[in-house]
Coordinates of C-alpha atoms and ligand atoms in Angstrom, one line a residue:
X1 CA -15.4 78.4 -32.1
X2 CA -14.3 81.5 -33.5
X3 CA -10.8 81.8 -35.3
X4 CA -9.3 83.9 -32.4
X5 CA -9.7 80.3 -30.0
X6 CA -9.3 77.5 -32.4
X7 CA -6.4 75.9 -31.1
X8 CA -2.9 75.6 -32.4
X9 CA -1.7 72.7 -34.0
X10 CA 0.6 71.7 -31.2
X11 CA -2.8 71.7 -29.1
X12 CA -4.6 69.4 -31.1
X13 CA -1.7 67.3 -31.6
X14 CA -1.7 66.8 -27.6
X15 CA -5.4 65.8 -27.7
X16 CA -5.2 63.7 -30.7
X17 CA -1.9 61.8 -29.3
X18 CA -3.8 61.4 -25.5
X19 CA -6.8 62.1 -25.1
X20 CA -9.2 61.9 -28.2
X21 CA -9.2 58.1 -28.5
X22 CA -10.6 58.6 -24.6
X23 CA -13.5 60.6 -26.1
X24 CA -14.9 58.3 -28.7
X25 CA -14.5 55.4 -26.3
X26 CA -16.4 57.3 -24.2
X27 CA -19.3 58.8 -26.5
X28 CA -19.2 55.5 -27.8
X29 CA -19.9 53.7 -24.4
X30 CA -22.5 55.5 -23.6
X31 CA -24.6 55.1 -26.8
X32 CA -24.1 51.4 -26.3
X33 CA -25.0 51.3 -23.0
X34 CA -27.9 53.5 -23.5
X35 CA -26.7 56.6 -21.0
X36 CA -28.0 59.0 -23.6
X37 CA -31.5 57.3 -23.2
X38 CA -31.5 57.0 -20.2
X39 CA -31.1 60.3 -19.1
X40 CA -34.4 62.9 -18.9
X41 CA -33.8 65.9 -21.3
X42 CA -33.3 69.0 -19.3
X43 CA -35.8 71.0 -18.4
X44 CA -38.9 68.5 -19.1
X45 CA -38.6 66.1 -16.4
X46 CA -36.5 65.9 -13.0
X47 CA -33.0 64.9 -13.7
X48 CA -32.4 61.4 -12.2
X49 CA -29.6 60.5 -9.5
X50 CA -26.5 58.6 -10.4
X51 CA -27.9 55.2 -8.6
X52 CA -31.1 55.4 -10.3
X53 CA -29.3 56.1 -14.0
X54 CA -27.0 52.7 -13.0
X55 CA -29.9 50.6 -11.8
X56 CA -32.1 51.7 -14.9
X57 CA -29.4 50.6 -17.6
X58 CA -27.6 48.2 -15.2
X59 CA -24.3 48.9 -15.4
X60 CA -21.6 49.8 -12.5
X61 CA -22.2 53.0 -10.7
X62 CA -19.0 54.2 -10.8
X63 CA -18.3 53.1 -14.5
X64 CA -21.9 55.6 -15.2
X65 CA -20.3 58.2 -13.4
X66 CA -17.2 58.1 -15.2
X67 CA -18.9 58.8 -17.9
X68 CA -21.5 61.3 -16.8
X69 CA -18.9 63.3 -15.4
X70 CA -17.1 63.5 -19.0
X71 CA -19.9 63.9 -20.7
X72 CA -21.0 67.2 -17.9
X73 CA -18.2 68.7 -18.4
X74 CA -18.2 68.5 -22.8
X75 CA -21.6 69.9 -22.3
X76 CA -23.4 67.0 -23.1
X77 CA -25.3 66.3 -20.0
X78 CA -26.1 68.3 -17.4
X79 CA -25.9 68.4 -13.7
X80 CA -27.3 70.4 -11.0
X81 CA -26.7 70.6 -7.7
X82 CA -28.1 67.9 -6.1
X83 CA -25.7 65.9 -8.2
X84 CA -28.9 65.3 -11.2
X85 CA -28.1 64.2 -14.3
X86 CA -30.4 64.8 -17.7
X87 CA -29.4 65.3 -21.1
X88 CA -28.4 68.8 -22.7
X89 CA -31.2 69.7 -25.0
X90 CA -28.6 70.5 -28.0
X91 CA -27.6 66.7 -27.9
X92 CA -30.8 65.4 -27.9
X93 CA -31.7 67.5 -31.0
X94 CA -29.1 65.4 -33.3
X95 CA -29.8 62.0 -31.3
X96 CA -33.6 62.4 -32.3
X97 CA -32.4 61.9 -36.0
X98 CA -32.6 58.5 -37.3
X99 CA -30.1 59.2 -39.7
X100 CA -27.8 60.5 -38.3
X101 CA -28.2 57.7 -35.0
X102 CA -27.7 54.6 -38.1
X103 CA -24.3 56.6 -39.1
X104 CA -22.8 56.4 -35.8
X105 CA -24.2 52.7 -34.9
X106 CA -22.3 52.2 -38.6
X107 CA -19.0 53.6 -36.8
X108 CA -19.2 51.2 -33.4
X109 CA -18.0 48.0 -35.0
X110 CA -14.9 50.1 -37.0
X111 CA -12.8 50.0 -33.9
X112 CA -11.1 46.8 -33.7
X113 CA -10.4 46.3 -37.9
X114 CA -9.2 50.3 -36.6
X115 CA -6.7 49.2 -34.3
X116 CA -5.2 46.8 -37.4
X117 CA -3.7 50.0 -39.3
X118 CA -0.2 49.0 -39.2
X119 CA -1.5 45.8 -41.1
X120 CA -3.4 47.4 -43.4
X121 CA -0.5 49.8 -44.3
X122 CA 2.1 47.6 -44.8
X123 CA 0.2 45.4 -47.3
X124 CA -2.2 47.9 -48.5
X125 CA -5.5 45.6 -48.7
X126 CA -8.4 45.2 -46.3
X127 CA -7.4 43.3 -42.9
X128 CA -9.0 40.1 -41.6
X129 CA -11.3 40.3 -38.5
X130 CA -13.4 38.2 -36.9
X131 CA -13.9 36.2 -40.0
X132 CA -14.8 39.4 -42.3
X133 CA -12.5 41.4 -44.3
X134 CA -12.4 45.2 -43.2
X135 CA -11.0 47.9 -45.9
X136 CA -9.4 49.7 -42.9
X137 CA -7.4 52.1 -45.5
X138 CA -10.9 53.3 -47.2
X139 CA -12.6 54.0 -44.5
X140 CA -10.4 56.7 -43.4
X141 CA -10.5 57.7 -46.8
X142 CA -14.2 58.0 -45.7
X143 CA -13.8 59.5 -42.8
X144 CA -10.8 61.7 -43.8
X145 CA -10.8 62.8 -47.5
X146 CA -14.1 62.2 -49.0
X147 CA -16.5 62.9 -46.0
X148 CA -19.9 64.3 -46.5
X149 CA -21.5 67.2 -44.2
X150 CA -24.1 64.2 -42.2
X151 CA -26.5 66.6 -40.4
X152 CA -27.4 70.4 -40.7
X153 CA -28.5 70.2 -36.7
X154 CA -25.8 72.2 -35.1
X155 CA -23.9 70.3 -33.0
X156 CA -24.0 67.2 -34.6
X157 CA -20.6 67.4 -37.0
X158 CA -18.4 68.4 -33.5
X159 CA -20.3 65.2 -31.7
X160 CA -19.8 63.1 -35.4
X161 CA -16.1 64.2 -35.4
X162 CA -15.8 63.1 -31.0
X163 CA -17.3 60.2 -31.4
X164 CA -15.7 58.6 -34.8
X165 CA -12.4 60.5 -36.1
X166 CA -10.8 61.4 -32.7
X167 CA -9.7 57.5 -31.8
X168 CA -9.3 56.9 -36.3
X169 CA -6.5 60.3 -35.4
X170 CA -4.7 59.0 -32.5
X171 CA -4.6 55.3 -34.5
X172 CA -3.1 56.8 -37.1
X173 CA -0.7 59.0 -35.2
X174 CA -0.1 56.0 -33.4
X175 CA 1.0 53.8 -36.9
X176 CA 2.9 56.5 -38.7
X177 CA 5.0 56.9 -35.2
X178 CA 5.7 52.5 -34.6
X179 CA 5.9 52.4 -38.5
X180 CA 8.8 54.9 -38.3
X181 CA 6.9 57.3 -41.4
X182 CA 6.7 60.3 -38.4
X183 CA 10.2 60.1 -38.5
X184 CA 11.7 60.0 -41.8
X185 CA 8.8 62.7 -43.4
X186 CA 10.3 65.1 -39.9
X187 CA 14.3 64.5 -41.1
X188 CA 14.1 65.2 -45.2
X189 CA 10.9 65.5 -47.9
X190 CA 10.2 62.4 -49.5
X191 CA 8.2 61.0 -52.5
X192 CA 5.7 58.3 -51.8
X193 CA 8.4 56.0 -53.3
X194 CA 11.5 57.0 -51.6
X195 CA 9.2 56.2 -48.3
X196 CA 8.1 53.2 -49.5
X197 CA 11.9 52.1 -50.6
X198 CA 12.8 53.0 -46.7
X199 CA 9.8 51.2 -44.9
X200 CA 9.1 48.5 -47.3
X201 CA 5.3 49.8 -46.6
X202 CA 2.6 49.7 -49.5
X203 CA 2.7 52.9 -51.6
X204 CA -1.4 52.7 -51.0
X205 CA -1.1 52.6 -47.6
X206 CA 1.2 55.6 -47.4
X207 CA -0.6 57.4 -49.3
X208 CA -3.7 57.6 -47.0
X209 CA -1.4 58.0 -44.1
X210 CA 0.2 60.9 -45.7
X211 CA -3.0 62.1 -47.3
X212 CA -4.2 62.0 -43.9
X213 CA -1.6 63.5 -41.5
X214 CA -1.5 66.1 -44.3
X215 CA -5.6 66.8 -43.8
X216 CA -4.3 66.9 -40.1
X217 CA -1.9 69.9 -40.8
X218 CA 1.0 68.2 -40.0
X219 CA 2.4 67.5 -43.5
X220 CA 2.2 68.9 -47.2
X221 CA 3.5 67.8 -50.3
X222 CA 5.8 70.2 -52.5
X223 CA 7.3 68.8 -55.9
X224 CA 5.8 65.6 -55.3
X225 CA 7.6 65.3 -52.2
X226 CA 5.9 64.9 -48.6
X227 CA 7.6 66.9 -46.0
X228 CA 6.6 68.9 -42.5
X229 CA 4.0 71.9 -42.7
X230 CA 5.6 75.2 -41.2
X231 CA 3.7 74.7 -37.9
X232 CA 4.6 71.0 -37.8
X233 CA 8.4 71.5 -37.8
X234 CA 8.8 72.5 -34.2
X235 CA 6.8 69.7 -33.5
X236 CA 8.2 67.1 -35.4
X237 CA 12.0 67.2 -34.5
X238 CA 14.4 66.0 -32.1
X239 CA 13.1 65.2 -28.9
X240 CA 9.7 67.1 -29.7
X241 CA 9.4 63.8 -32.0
X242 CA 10.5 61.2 -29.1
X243 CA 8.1 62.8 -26.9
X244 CA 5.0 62.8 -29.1
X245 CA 5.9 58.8 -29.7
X246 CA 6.1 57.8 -26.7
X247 CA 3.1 59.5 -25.8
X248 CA 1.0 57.8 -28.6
X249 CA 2.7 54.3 -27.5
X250 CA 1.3 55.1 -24.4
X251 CA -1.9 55.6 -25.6
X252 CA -1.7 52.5 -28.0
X253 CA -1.6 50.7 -25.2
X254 CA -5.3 51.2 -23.9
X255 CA -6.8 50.9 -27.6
X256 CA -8.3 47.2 -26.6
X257 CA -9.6 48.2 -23.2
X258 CA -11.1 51.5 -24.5
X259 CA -12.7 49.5 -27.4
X260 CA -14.6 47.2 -25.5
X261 CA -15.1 49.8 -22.3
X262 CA -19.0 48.9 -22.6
X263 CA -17.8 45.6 -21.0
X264 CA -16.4 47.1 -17.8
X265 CA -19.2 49.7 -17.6
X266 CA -21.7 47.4 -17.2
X267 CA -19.8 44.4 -15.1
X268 CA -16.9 46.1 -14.1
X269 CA -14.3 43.4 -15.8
X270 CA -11.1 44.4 -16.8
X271 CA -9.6 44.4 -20.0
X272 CA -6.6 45.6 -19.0
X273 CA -6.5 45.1 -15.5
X274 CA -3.3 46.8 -13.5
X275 CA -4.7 44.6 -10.0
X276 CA -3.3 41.8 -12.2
X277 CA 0.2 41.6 -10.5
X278 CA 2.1 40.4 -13.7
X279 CA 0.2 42.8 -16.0
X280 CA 1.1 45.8 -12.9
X281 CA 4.6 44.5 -13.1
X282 CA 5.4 44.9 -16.9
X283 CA 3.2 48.0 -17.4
X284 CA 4.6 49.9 -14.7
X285 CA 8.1 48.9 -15.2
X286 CA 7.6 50.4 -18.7
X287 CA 5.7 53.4 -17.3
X288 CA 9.0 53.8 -14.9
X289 CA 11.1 54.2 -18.1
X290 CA 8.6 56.3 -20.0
X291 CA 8.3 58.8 -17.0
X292 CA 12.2 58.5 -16.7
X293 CA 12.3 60.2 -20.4
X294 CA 10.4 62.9 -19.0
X295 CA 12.4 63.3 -15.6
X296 CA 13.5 67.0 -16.5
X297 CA 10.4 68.6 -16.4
X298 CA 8.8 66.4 -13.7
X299 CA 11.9 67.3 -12.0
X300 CA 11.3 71.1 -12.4
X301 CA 7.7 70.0 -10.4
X302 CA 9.1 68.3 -7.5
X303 CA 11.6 70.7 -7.2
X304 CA 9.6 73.6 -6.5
X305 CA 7.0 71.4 -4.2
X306 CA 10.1 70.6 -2.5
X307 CA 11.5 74.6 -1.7
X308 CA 8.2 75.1 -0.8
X309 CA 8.3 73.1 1.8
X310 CA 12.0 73.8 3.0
X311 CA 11.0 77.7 3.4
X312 CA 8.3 76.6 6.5
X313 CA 9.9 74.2 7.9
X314 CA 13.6 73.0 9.1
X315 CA 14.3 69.9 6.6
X316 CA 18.1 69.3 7.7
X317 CA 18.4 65.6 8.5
X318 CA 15.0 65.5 7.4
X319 CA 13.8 61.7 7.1
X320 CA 11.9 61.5 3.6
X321 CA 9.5 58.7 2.1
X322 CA 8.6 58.7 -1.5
X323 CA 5.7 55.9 -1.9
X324 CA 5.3 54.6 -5.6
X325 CA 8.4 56.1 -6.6
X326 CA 7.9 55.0 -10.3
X327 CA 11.2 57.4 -11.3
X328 CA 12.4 58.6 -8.2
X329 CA 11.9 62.2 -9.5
X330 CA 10.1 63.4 -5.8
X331 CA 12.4 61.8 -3.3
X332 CA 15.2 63.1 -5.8
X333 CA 14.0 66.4 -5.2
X334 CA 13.7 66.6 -2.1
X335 CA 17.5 64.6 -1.4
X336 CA 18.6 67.4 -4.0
X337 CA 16.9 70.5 -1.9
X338 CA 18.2 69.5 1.5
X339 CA 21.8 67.8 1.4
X340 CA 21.4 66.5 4.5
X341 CA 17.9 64.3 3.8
X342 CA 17.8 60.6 3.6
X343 CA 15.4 59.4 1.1
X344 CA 13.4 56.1 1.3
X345 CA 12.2 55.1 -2.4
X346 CA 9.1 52.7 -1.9
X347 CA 8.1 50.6 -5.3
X348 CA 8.0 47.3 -6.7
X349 CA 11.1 45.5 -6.9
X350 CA 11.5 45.9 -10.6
X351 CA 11.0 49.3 -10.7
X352 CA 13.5 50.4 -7.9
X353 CA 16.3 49.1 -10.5
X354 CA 15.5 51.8 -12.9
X355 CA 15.1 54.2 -9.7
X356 CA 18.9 53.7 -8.6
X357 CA 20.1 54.1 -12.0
X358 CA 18.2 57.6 -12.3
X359 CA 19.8 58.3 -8.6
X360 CA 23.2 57.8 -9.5
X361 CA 22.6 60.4 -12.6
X362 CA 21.3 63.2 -10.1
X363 CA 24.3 62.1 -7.6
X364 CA 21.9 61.2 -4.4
X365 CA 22.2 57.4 -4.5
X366 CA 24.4 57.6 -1.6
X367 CA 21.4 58.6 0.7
X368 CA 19.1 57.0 -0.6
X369 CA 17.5 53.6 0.8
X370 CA 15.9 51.2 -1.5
X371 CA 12.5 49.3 0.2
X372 CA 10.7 46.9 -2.4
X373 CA 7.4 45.9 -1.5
X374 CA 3.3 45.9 -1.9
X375 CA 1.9 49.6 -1.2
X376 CA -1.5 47.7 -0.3
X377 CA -0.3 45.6 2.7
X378 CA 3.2 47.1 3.9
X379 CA 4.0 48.6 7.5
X380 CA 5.6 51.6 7.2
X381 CA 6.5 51.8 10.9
X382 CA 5.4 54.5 13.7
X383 CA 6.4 58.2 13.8
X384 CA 9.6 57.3 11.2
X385 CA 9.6 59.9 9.1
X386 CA 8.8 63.8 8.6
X387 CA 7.6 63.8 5.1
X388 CA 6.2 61.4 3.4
X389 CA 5.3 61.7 -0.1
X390 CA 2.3 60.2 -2.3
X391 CA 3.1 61.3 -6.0
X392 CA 0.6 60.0 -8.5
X393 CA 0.1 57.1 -6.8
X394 CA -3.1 57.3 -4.8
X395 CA -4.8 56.9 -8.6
X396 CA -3.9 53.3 -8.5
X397 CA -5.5 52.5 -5.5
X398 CA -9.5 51.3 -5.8
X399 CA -11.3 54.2 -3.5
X400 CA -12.0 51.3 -0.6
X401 CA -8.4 51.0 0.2
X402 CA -7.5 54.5 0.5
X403 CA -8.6 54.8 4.2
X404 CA -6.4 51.9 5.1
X405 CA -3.5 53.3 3.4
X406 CA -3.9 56.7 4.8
X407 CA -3.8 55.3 8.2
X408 CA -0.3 53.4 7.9
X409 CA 0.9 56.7 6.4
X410 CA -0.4 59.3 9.4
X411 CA 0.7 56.1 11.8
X412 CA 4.3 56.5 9.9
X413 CA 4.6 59.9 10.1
X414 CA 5.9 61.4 13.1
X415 CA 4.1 63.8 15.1
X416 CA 4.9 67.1 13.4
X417 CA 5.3 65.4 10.1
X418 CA 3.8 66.4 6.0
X419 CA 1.9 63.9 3.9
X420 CA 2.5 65.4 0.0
X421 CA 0.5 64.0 -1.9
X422 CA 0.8 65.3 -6.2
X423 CA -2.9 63.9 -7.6
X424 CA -5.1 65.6 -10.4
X425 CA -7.6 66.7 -8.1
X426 CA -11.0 67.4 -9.7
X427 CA -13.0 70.4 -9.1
X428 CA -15.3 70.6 -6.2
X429 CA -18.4 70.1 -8.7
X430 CA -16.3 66.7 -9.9
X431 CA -17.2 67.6 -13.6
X432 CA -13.5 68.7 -14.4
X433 CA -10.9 69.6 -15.1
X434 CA -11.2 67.6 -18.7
X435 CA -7.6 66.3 -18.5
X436 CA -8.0 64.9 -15.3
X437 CA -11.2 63.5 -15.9
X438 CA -9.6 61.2 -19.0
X439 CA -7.1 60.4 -16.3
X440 CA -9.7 59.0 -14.1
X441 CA -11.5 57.2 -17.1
X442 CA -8.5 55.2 -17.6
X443 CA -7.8 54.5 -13.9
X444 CA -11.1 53.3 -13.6
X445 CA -10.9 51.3 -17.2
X446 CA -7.7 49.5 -15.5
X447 CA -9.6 48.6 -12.0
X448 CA -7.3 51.5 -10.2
X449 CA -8.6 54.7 -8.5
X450 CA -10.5 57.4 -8.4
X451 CA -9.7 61.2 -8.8
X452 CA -11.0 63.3 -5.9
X453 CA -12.0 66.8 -5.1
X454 CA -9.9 68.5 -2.3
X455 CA -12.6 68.4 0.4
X456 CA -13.0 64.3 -0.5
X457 CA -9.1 64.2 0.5
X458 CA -9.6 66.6 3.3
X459 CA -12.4 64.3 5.2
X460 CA -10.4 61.0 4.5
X461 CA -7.2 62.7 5.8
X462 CA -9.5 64.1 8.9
X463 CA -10.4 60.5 9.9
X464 CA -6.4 59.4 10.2
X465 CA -6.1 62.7 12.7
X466 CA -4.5 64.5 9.4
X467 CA -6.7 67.9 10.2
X468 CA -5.3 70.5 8.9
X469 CA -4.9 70.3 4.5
X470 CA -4.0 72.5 1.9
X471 CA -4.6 72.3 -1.7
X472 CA -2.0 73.8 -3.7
X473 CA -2.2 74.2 -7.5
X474 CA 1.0 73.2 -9.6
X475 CA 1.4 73.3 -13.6
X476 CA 0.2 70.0 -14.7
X477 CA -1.6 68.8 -11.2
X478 CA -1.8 69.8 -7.4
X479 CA -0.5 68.9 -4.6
X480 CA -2.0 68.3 -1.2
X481 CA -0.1 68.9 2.3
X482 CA -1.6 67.7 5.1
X483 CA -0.8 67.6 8.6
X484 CA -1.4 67.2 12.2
X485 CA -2.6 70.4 13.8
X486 CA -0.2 73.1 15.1
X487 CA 1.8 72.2 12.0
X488 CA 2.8 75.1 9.6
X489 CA 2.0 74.2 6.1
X490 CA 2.9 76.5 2.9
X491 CA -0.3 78.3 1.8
X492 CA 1.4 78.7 -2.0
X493 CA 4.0 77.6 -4.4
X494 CA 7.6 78.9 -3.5
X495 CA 8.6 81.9 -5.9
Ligands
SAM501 C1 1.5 56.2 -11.7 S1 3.0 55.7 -11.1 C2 3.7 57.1 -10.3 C3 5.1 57.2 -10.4 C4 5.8 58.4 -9.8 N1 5.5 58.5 -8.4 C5 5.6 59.7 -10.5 O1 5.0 60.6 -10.0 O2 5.9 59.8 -11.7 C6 2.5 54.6 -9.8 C7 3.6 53.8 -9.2 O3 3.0 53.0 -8.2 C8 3.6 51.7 -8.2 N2 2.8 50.7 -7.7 C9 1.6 50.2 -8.3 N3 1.1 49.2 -7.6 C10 2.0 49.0 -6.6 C11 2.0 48.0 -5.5 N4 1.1 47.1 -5.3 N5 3.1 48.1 -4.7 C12 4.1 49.0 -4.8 N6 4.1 49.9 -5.8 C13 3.1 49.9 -6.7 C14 4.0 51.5 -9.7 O4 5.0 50.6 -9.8 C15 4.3 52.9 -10.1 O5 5.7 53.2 -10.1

């Protein structure tokens, strides 16, 4: 990477805080399932089908292509276009060194004792697990401030780094943020013992966190005092701060299911399973408050999905549905766009509490109806409404039960009606965007759906008689509008 493209620290900080525990889960996975064996190296032998790769190793063919699909679009594997898989001839060239292969098998069983940081840096000695003792805080000294070059194959430091520091970055990010250390090192500098006297944490376990985040760019020391590096600051105030904490809580809570992910790509059992309906309750109930924190800027999203719609068609009076409401930022929008809208919030019972609350904020509550109930089973009625809206919610579905649900919706809808539906929707080659592909990684880690490419949705929405579709991109995702035909649908975001 040359200097002109290495990313800024803000970047990194994003990856670290979401998506680089994803990655070593995943490179991980697939050395312990054997996918990198598995595969045929490029250009010496055919490159075998998905089936055959899952039958070989068996393991679940959609867990195997959750993977492949990652690992396509790193550059790891490669596929052409009869949808073969083999194995990029750079990766095999480190794999094939018995060294370097023992140092990662030495990294698997570091995850766990990993996930015990917040132990090991309040008492500042190795942590118990699974009857063994674990020096947590030296091996990130290891990893961190003493590490050795492993391999002169090129390559092989970028896939070392993947596969063992990115999950050891976000776990720390992860205990310097619960442990509050983020915090006071962002409001004044502080000596290791002024820290310590605040967070009753051991001085040796500070000192590796700060020794680490400081390796990470975001801190330095000046006058023995720890404090945040000039391109940390922005970073590391205000809400900048809140965000970035409630992201990595986020994230903190898929370390056990990411840890043991080998189990659910080769049975398909859930460690963290979101089917579970007491599990679904409290996560999403939480995930309703956290996306609540961000309402502003999902708000500036729904908003504009919402004027593009009012500028093709007449939306006064408009009946609106908004399935999986999770915040109520889409409905919102659109009761905000067209005064005269009703809106119809759909969710679990415990989430349309924090749904009114957010309502009454934005002043719409008072067209708004409240319908608790279980997306999987419930009637939405016949020719009811003229939009209905699927934000981020067809992810939580198992692919099998999206052609059911799409049929109650086009049944709902009434004859000139618009499904929206706001998805990450992968490329037509299904080996990207990255983002989204983490996304679907996790869906599929918490038995919930699959990502789709635009002409997957298309032919699902053609068998409910929804033919006409449009794929629209917005910052962070795209939407989908689809219709009966003879409807006009916007062909691009409003200006
Ligand atoms: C990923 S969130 C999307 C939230 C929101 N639409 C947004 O864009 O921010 C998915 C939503 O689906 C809801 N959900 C999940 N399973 C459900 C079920 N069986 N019945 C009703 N709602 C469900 C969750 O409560 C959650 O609010």
């Amino acid at each position: 990477m040359t200097a002109s493209s290495s990313p800024s620290l803000a970047q990194s900080l994003h990856v670290w805080a979401r998506n680089a525990s994803n990655e070593s889960a995943l490179l991980r996975t697939a050395l312990r399932v054997g996918l990198f064996d598995a595969l045929p190296l490029e250009g010496t032998a055919a490159p075998a089908s998905l089936d055959a790769l899952a039958r070989k190793l068996g393991t679940s063919a959609r867990g195997t292509r959750s993977l492949l699909e990652l690992l396509v679009c790193l550059g790891f594997a490669r596929m052409d276009d009869a949808n073969g898989f083999s194995l990029a001839t750079s990766t095999s060239a480190f794999l094939a060194d018995a060294g370097f292969r023992a140092r990662l098998q030495a990294e698997l069983p570091w995850w766990e004792p990993m996930g015990l940081l917040d132990e090991a840096v309040k008492r500042g000695e190795p942590v118990e697990h699974a009857g063994a003792r674990w020096d947590v805080l030296q091996h990130y000294r290891e990893l961190f401030l003493d590490s050795q070059p492993l391999s002169a194959t090129p390559g092989a430091e970028d896939f070392f780094d993947r596969f063992a520091r990115g999950a050891a970055r976000t776990q720390l990010l992860v205990t310097a943020g619960r442990l509050g250390v983020l915090e006071l090192l962002a409001t004044a500098p502080r000596s290791l013992t002024e820290l310590g006297a605040a967070t009753y944490l051991s001085t040796t376990g500070l000192r590796v966190l700060v020794e680490v985040l400081a390796k990470l760019g975001l801190v330095r020391e000046e006058g023995g005092a720890w404090k945040p590096s000039e391109e940390a600051r922005p970073i590391l105030e205000g809400k900048a701060l809140a965000y970035l904490v409630r992201a990595l809580s986020v994230s903190a809570r898929y370390w056990e299911a990411l840890g043991r992910l080998e189990e659910t790509v080769r049975t398909e059992r859930f460690i963290l399973d979101l089917k579970d309906p007491e599990t679904s309750r409290l996560f999403y109930a939480d995930n309703s408050q956290q996306i609540t924190a961000v309402f502003a800027s999902h708000f500036q999203l729904s908003r504009k999905a919402a004027e593009t719609l009012a500028q093709v068609r007449a939306m006064d009076g408009a009946q609106v549905l908004d399935i999986g409401t999770g915040s109520g930022v889409w409905g919102a929008a659109f009761a905000r766009v067209t005064p005269t809208s009703r809106v119809t919030y759909f969710d679990q019972a415990v989430v349309l509490e924090q749904v009114r609350s957010n309502l009454e904020r934005l002043k719409v509550a008072d067209r708004a109806r409240f319908w608790p109930g279980d997306l999987f089973t419930h009637d939405f009625g016949t020719q009811a409404f003229d939009v209905i809206i699927l934000p981020q919610v067809l992810n939580v579905l198992r692919p099998e039960t999206l052609p059911d649900l799409f049929a109650r919706v086009s049944r709902a809808l009434k004859p000139d009606g618009v499904l929206l539906i706001a998805e990450y929707v992968l490329n037509e080659r299904r080996d990207g965007p990255l983002e989204h592909l983490y996304f679907g990684l996790r869906r599929f880690m918490t038995n919930e759906g699959d990502l789709l490419s635009a002409s997957e949705y298309a032919s699902l929405l053609k068998d409910v008689g929804l033919t006409s579709t449009v794929c629209i991109p917005l910052p962070t995702q795209e939407m989908i509008l689809a219709s009966r035909d003879g409807v006009t649908l916007p062909k691009s975001l409003a200006a």
